[in-house]
Coordinates of C-alpha atoms and ligand atoms in Angstrom, one line a residue:
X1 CA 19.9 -4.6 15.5
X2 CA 17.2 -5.9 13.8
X3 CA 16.3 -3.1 10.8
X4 CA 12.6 -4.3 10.0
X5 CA 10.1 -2.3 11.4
X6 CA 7.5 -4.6 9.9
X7 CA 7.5 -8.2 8.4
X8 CA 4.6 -10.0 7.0
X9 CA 5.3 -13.7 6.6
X10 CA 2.8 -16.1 4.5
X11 CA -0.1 -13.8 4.9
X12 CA -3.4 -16.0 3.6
X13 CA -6.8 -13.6 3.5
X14 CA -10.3 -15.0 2.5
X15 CA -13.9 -13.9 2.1
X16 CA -17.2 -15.3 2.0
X17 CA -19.7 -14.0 0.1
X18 CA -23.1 -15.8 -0.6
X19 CA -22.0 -18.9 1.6
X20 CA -19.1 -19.1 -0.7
X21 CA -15.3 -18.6 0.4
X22 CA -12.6 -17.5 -1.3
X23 CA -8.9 -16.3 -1.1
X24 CA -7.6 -13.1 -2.4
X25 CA -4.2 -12.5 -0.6
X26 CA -2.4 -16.1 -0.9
X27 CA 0.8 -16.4 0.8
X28 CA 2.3 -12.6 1.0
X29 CA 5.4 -11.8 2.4
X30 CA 6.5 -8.6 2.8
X31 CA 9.1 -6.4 4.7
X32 CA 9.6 -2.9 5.5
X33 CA 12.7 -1.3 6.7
X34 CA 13.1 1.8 8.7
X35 CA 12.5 5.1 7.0
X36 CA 12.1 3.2 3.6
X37 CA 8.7 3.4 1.5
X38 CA 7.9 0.0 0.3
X39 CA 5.1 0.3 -2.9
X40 CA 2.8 -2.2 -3.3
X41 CA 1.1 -2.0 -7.0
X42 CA -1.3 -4.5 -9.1
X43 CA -4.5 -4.1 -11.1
X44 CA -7.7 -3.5 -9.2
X45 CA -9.1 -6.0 -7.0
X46 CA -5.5 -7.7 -6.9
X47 CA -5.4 -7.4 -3.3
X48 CA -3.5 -4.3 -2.3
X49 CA -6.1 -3.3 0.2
X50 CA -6.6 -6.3 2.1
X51 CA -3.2 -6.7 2.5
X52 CA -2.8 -3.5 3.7
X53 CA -6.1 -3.2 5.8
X54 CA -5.1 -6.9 7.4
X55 CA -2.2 -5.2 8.9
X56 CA -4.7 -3.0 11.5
X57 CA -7.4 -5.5 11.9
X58 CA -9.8 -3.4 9.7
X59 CA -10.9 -5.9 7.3
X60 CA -14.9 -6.4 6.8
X61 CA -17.0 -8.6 8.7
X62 CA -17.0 -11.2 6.3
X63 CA -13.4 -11.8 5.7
X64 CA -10.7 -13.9 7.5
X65 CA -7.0 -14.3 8.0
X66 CA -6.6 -18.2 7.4
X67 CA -3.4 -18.2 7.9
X68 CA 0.8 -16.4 8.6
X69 CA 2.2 -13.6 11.1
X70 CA 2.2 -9.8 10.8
X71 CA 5.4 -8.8 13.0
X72 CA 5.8 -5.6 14.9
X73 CA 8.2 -4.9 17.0
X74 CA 8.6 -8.9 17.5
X75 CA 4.9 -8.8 18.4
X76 CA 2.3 -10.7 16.1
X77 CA -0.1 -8.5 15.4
X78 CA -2.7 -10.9 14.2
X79 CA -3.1 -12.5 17.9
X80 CA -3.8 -9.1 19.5
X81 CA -7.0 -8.4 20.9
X82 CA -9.0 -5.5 19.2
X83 CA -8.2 -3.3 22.3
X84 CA -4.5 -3.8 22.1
X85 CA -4.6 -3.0 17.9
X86 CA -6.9 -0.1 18.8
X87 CA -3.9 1.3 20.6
X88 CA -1.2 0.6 18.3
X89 CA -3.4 2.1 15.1
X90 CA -2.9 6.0 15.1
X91 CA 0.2 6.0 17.6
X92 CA 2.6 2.8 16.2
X93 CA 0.9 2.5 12.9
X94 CA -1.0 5.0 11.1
X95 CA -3.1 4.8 8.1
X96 CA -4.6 6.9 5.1
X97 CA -6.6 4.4 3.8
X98 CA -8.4 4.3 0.1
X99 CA -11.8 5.8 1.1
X100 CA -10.3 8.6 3.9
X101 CA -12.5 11.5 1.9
X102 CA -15.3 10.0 3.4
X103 CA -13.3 8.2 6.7
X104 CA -14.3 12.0 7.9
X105 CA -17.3 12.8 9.8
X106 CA -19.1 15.4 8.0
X107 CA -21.2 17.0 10.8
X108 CA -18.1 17.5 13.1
X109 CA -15.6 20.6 12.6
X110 CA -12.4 19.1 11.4
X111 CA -11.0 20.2 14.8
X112 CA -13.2 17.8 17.6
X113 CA -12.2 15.0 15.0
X114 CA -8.4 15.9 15.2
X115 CA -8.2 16.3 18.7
X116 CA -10.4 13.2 19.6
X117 CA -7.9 11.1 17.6
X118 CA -4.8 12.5 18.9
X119 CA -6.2 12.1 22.8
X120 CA -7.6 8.5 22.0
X121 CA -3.6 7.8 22.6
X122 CA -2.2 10.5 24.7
X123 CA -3.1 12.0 27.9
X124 CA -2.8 15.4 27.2
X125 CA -5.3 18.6 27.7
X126 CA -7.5 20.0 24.8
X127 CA -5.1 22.6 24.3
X128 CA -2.3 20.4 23.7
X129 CA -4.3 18.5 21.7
X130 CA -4.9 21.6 19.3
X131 CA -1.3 22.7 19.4
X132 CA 0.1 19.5 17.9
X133 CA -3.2 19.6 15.4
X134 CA -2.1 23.0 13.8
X135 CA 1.2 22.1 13.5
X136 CA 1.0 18.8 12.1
X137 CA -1.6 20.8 9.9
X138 CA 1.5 23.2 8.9
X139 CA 3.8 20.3 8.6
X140 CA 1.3 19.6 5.6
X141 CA 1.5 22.6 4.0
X142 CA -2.3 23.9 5.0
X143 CA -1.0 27.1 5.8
X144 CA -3.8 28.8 7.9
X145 CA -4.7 26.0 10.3
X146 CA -6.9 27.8 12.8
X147 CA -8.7 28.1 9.9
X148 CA -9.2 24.4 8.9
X149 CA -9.6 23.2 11.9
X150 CA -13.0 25.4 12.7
X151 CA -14.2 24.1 8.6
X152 CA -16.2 21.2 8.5
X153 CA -14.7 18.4 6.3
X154 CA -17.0 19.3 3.0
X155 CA -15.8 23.1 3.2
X156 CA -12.7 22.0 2.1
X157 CA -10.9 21.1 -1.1
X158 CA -10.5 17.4 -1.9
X159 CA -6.4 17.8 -1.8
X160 CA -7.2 19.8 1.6
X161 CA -8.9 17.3 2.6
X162 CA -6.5 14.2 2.0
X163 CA -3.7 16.7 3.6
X164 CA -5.9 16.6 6.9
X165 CA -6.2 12.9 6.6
X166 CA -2.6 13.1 6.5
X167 CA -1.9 15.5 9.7
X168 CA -4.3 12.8 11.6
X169 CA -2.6 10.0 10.9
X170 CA 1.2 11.3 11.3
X171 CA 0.0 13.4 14.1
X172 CA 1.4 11.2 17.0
X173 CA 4.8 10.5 14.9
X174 CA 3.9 6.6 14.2
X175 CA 6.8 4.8 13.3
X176 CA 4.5 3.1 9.9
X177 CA 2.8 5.2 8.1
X178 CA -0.1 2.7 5.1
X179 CA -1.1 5.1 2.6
X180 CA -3.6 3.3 0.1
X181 CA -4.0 5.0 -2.7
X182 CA -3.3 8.3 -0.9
X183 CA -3.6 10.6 -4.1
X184 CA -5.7 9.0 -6.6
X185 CA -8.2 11.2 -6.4
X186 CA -6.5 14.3 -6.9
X187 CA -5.5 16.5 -10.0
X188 CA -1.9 16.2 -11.0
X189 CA -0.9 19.2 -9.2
X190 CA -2.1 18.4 -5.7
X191 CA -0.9 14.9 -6.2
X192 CA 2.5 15.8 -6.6
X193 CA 2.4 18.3 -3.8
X194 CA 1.0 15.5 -1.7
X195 CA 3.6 13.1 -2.5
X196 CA 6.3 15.3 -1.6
X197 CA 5.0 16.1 1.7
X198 CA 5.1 12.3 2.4
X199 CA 8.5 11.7 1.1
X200 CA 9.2 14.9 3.7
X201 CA 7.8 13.2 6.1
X202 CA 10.3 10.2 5.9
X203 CA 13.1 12.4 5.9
X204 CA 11.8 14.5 8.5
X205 CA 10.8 11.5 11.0
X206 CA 12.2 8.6 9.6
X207 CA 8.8 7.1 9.1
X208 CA 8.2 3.8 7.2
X209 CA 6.0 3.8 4.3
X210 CA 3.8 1.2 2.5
X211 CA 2.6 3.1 -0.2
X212 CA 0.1 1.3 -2.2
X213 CA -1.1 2.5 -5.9
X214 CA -1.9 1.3 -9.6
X215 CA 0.3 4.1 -10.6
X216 CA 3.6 3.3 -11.7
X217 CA 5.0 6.5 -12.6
X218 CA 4.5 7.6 -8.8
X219 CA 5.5 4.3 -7.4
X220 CA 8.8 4.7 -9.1
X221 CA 9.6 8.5 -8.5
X222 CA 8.4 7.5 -4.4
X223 CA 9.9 4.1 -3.0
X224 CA 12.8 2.2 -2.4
X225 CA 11.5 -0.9 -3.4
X226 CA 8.6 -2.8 -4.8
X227 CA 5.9 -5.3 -4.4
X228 CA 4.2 -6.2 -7.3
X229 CA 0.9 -7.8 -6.8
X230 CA -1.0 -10.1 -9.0
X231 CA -3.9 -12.3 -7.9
X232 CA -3.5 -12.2 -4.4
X233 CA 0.0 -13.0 -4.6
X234 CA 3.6 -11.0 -4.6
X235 CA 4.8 -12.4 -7.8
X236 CA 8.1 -9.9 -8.1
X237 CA 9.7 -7.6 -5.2
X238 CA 12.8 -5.6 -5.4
X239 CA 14.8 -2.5 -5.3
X240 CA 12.8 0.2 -7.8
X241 CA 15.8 0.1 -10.1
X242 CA 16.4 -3.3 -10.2
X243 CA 12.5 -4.1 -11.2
X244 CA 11.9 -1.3 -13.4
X245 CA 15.4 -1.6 -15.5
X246 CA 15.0 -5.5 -15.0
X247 CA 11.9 -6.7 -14.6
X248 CA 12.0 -10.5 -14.2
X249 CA 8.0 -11.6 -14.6
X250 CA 5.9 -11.0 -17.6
X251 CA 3.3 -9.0 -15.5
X252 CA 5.7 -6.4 -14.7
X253 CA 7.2 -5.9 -17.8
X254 CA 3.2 -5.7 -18.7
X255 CA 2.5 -3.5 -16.3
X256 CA 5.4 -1.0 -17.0
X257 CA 4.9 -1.3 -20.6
X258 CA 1.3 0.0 -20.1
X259 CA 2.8 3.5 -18.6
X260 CA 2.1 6.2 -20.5
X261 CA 5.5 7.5 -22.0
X262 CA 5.7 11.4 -23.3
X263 CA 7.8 9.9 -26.2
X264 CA 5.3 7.7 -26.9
X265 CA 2.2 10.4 -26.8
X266 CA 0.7 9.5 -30.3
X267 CA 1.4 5.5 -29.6
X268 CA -1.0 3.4 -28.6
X269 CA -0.6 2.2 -25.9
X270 CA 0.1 -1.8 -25.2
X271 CA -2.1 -3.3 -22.2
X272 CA -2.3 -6.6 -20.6
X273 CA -4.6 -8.8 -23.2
X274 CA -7.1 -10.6 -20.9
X275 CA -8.9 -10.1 -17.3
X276 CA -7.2 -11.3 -13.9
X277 CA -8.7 -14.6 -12.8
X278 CA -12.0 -14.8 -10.9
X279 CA -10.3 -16.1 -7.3
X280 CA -13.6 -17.6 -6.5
X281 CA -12.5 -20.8 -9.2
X282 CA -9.7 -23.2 -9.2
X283 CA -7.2 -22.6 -11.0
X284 CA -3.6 -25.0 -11.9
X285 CA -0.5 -23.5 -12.8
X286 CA 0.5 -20.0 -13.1
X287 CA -2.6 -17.8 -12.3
X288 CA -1.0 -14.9 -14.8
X289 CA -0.4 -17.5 -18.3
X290 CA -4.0 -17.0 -19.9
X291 CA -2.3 -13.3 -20.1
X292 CA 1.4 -14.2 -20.8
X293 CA 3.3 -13.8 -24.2
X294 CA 6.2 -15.9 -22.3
X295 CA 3.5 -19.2 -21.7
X296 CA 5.3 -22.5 -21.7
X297 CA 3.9 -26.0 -20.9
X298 CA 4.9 -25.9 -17.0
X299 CA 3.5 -23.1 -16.8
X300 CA -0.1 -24.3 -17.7
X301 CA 0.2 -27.3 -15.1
X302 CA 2.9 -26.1 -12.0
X303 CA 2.4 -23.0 -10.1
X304 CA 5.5 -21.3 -9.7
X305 CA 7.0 -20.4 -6.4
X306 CA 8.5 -16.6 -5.4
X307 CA 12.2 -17.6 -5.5
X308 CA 15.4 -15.0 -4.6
X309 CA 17.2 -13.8 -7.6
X310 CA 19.4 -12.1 -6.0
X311 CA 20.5 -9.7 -2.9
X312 CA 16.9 -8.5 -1.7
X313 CA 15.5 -9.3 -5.2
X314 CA 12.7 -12.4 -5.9
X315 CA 10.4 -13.1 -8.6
X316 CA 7.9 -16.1 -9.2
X317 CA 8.0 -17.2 -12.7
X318 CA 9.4 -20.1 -14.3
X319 CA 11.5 -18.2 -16.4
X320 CA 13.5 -17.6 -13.7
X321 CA 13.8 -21.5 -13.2
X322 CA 14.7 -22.0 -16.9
X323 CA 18.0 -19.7 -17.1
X324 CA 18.8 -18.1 -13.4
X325 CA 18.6 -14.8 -14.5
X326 CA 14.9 -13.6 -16.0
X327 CA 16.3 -10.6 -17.7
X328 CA 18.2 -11.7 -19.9
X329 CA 15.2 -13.6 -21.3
X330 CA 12.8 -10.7 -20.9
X331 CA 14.1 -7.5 -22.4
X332 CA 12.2 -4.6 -22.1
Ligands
ATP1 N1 -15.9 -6.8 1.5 C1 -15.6 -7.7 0.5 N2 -16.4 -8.8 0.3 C2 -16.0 -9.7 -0.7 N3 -15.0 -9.5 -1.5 C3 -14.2 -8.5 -1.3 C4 -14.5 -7.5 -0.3 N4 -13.5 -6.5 -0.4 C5 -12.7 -6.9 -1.4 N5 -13.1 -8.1 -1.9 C6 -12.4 -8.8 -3.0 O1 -11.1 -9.0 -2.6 C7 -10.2 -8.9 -3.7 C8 -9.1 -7.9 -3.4 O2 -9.7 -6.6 -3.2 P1 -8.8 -5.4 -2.7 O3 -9.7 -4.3 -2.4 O4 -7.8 -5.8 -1.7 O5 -8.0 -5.0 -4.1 P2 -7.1 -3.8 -4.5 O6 -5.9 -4.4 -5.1 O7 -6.9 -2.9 -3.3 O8 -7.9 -3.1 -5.6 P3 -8.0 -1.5 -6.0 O9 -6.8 -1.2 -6.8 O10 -9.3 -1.5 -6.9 O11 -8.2 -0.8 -4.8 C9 -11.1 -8.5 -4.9 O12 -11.3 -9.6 -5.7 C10 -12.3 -7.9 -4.3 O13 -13.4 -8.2 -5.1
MG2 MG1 -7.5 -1.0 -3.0

């Protein structure tokens, strides 16, 4: 039996802007397995949304899937019509995605929006309806959920807030939960409160989880495994131990070095020198070696390509090519 719940094979995503078209996810592949939380990190703008928002057919107007499959239950989700995704988002696939303080409406008492979205899927009464909403609202640790659900959205807190988010999209048990950047706008406290209500949830359900953040530290305390994204591109994935003990391309060693450590509190801390590239250019060779301490001559001229390392483990540097195991030339 097939264990992927999701795979996303040679995923290509453009927009146009100004006449102009450009591609910011080039070539992702990704899988989930069931009741594991897959993180998806990289700097701002790297493409972690799209990737994620390409999955439900949310993406803007002006962008476009140029190319790959998005596999559900051996069904590309890419050559659905809007209907059928309609159905599948919310009751196969749910999502908390990066702007959900403002995805609710306002002017409508938390409790017409919950119930709406639950019987958008299900035929079941209004009281039913209300039932499941409290409880899922309970599941989230809001403990007095009559309550909430007769508050209109700006009476709450903004962690009470991102908890109803929550309830809504788990409501109808989905079997993927996306959660882009589900906590970034939250003190410390609430953010760890919220995090463990979504690792409950996997334990409780068995849901799947692409969890998408900049943060590291959360990234590595939450998932399984890890996609790292740079420029549009998955340039390591692996097993959380294997790529935060061993990380095989310069960006993630980067990326992990720039972590605040407590042991390090009066340190300065050591970033990434330089910007990501501006995708709208062309560009030869590695898109990350303007940035790389590791730069050698191929990497200037030949892109390299995402190769396996080892057991669920790949990495796209030519590091990797030069001795077959990156780590042993990168030590962190
Ligand atoms: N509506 C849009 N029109 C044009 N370009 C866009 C649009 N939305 C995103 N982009 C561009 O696509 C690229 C990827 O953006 P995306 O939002 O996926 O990044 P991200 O990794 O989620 O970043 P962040 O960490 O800031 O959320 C960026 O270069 C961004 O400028
Ligand atoms: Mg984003």
């Amino acid at each position: 039996m097939e264990d992927k719940v999701l795979k996303i094979k040679n995923l290509s995503v453009e927009f146009s802007t100004s006449g102009e078209s450009f591609k910011v996810v080039n070539d992702v592949n990704l899988e989930l397995e069931k009741g594991e939380i897959l993180g998806l990190v990289g700097e701002s703008g790297c493409g972690k949304t799209t990737t994620a928002l390409s999955i439900l057919g949310l993406l803007p107007k002006n962008a476009k899937i140029t190319g790959g499959e998005i596999l559900f239950e051996g069904k590309n989700l890419l050559l659905l019509s809007k209907e059928e995704l309609r159905k599948i988002r919310g009751k196969d696939i749910g999502i908390i995605s990066q702007n959900s303080m403002s995805n609710l409406n306002p002017i409508r008492k938390i409790k017409k929006q919950f119930i709406e979205s639950i019987r958008t899927h299900v035929d079941i009464s209004k009281k039913e309806a209300h039932e499941i909403a409290c409880e899922m609202l309970q599941k989230v640790n809001l403990s007095d959920p009559e309550r909430i659900m007769n508050q209109y959205s700006f009476q709450l807190s903004g962690g009470m807030r991102q908890r109803v988010m929550i309830a809504m999209a788990i409501a109808l048990r989905p079997k993927i939960l996306i959660a882009d950047e589900p906590t970034t706008a939250l003190d410390v406290t609430v953010q760890a409160q919220i995090l463990e209500e979504i690792d409950k949830l996997r334990k409780d359900f068995g849901i799947s989880i692409i969890f998408v953040s900049h943060n590291l530290g959360i990234i590595s305390q939450l998932a399984d495994r890890i996609g790292v994204m740079y420029a549009g591109e998955i340039v390591e994935y692996g097993f959380i131990s294997s790529v935060f003990n061993n990380p095989i391309h310069p960006y993630t060693k980067g990326l992990l070095e720039s972590v605040p450590k407590i042991e390090n509190a009066k340190k300065i801390l050591k970033a990434i020198r330089g910007n990501p590239p501006d995708l709208s250019k062309k560009h030869f060779g590695c898109l990350f070696y303007p940035r790389c301490d590791y730069v050698m001559d191929t990497c200037r001229c030949k892109k390299p390509k995402l190769i396996k390392i080892k057991e669920d483990s790949m990495g796209a540097c030519h590091l990797i090519n030069k001795n077959s195991l990156g780590n042993k030339i990168i030590n962190l």
